[in-house]
Coordinates of C-alpha atoms in Angstrom, one line a residue:
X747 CA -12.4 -7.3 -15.2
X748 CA -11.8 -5.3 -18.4
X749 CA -11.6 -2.0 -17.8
X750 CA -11.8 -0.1 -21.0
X751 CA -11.1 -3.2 -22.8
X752 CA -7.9 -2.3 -21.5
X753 CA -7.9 0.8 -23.4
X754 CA -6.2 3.8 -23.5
X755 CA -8.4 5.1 -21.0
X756 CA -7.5 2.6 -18.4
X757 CA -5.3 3.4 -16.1
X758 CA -1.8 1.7 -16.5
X759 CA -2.1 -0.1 -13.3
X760 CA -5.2 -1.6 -14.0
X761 CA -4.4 -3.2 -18.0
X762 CA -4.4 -6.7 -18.9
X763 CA -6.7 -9.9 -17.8
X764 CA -7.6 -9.3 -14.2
X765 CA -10.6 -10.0 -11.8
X766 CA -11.8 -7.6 -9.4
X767 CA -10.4 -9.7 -6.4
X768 CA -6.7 -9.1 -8.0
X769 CA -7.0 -5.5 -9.0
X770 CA -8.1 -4.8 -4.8
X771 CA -5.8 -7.2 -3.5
X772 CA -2.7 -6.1 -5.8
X773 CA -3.0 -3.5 -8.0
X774 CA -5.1 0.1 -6.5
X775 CA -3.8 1.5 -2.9
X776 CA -7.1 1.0 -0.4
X777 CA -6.4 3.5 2.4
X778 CA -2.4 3.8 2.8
X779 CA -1.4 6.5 0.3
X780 CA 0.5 10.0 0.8
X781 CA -2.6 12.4 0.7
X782 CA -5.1 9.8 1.1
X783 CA -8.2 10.0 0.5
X784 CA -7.9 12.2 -2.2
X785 CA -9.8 15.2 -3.1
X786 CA -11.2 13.8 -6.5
X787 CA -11.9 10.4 -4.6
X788 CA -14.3 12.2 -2.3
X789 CA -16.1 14.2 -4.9
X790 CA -17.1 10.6 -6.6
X791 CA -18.4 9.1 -3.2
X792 CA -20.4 12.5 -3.1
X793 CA -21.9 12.4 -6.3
X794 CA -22.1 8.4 -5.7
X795 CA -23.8 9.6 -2.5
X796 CA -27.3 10.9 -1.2
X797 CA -28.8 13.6 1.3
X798 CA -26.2 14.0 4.7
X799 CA -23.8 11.4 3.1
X800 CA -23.1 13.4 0.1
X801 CA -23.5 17.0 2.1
X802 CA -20.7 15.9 4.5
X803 CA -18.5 13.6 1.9
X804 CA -18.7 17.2 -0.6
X805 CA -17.9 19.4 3.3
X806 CA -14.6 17.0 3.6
X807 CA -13.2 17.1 -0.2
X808 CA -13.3 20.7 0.4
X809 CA -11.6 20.6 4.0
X810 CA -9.8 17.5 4.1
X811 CA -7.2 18.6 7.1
X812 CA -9.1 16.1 9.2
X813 CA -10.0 13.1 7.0
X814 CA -6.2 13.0 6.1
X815 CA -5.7 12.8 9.4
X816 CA -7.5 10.2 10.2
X817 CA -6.4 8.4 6.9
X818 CA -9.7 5.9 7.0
X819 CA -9.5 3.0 4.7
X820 CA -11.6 3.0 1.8
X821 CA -14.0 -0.1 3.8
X822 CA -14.2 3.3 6.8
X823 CA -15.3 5.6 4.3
X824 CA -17.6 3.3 2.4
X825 CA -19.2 2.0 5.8
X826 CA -19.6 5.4 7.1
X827 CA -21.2 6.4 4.4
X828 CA -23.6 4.0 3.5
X829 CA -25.3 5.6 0.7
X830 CA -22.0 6.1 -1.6
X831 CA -21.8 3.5 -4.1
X832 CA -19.7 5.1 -7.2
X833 CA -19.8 2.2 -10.3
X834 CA -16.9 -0.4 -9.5
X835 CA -15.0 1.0 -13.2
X836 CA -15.3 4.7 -11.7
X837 CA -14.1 3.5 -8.5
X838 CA -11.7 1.7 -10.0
X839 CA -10.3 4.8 -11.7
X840 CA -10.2 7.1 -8.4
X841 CA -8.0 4.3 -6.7
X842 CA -4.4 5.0 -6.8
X843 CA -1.9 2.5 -7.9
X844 CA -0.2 0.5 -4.9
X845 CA 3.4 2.0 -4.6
X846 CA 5.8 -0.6 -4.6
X847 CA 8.0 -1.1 -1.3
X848 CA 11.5 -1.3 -1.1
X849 CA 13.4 -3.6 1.2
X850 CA 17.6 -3.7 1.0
X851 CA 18.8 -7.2 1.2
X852 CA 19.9 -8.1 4.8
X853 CA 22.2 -11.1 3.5
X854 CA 24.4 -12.1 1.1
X855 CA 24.4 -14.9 -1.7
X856 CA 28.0 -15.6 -0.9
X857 CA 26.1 -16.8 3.0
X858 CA 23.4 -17.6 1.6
X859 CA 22.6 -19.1 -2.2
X860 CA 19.1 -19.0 -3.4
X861 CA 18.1 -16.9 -0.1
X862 CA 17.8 -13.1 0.6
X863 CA 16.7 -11.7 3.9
X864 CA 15.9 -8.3 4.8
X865 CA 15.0 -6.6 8.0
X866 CA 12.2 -4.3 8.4
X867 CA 10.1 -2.4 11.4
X868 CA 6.3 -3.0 11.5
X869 CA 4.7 0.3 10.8
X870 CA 2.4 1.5 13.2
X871 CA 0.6 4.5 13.9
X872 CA -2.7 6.4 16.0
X873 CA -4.7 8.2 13.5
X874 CA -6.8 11.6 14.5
X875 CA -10.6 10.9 15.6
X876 CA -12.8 8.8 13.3
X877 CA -14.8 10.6 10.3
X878 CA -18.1 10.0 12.5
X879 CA -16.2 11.2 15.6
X880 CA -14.8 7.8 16.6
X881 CA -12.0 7.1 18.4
X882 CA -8.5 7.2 17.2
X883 CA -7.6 4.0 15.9
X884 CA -4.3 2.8 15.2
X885 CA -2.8 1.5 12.0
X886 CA -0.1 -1.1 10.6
X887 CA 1.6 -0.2 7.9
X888 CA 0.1 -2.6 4.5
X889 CA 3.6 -4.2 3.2
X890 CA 5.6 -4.1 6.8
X891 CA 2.3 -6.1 8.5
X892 CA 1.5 -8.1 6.4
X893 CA 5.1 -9.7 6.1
X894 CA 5.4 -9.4 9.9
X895 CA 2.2 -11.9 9.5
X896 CA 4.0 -14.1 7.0
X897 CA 7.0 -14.3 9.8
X898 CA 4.6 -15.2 12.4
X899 CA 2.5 -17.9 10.5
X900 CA 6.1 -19.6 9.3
X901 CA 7.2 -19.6 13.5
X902 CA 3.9 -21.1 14.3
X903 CA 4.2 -23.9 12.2
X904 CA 7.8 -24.4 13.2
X905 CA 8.8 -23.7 9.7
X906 CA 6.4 -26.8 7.9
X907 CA 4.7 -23.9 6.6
X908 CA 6.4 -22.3 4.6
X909 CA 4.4 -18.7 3.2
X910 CA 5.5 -17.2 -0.1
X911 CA 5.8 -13.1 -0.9
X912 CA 5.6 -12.1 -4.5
X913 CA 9.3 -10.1 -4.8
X914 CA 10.5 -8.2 -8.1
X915 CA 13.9 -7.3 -8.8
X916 CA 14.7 -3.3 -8.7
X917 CA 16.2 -2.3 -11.8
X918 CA 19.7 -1.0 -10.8
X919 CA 19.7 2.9 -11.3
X920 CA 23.4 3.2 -10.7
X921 CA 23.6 5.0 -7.8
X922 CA 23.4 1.9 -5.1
X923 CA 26.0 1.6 -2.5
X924 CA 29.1 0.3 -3.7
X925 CA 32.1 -0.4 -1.4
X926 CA 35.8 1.0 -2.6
X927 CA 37.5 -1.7 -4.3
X928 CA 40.4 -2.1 -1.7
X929 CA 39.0 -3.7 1.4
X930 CA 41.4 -1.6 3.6
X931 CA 39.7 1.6 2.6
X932 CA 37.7 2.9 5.7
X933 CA 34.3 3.5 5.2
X934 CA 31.9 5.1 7.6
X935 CA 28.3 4.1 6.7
X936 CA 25.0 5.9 8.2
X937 CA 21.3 4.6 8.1
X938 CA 19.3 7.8 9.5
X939 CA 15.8 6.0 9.6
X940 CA 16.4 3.0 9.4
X941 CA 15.3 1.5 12.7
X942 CA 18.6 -0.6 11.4
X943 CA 21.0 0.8 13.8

């Protein structure tokens, strides 16, 4: 895949040597973004479309309180809409970028050399009726799921199998936590949200 020739039309998220397979899997967000689907998004899968497909697909880009609602996956949309088929590059474009996720390190590498844990919730969810008047369905958060899966496929195997997560170091923006220097100092310490506490 060479979109562009990796051009300055290309989107950022989408330069260098990539395949198709890589650019779904890793690189454009397939159903889990704030606002999804977007407005612009549903306008190509309109024009992409034909007859009641691209009547109702223009009906929600104007009205999209319910389809946000819902929040189908791109696969949804694509299947429920059989006649939309926007050019890959095109459809490419209208993706946006996978955010990254954050986890804070649950350990430290004075316990623990060459090891980091973290904790996290599974994200899960019931969305608003389906598109073609379907039943709610629920959804699992993308990053929180699938390592939940890693987790489970690692106490399967009794640990012989051990999966592997792509992880990238945050830049440090200087404002992390940092602890007074004197150990005596108290500190209270509040995670609203977390699921921590």
């Amino acid at each position: 895949l060479r979109p562009a020739a990796a051009g300055a039309d290309c989107p950022g998220h989408l330069r260098g040597d990539l395949t198709v397979r890589r650019a779904l899997e890793e690189r454009v967000d397939l159903g889990s973004a704030n606002g999804w689907p977007r407005p612009q998004l549903l306008k190509l899968l309109a024009e992409a479309a034909s007859g009641e497909d691209a009547a109702r697909l223009h009906a929600m880009a104007k009205d999209r309180a319910a389809v946000q609602a819902e929040k189908p996956p791109l696969s949804a949309l694509l299947a429920a809409f059989p006649t939309a088929r926007p050019p890959l590059d095109r459809l490419l474009d209208h993706l946006p970028p996978l955010a990254e996720r954050y986890y804070s390190l649950a350990s430290s590498a004075l316990d623990t050399p060459g090891k980091a844990r973290i904790c996290f919730s599974v994200v899960s969810y019931r969305t608003a009726p389906g598109v073609g008047g379907g039943a709610p369905r629920e959804r699992l958060g993308l990053c929180s799921s699938m390592l939940a899966a890693k987790g489970d496929e690692l106490l399967k195997t009794g640990g012989w199998v051990k999966p592997t997560v792509r992880v990238y170091r945050r830049r440090p923006t200087g404002n992390e936590l940092r602890l007074p220097p004197a150990l005596s100092t108290p500190v209270v310490m509040v995670g609203p949200g977390t699921g921590v506490a």
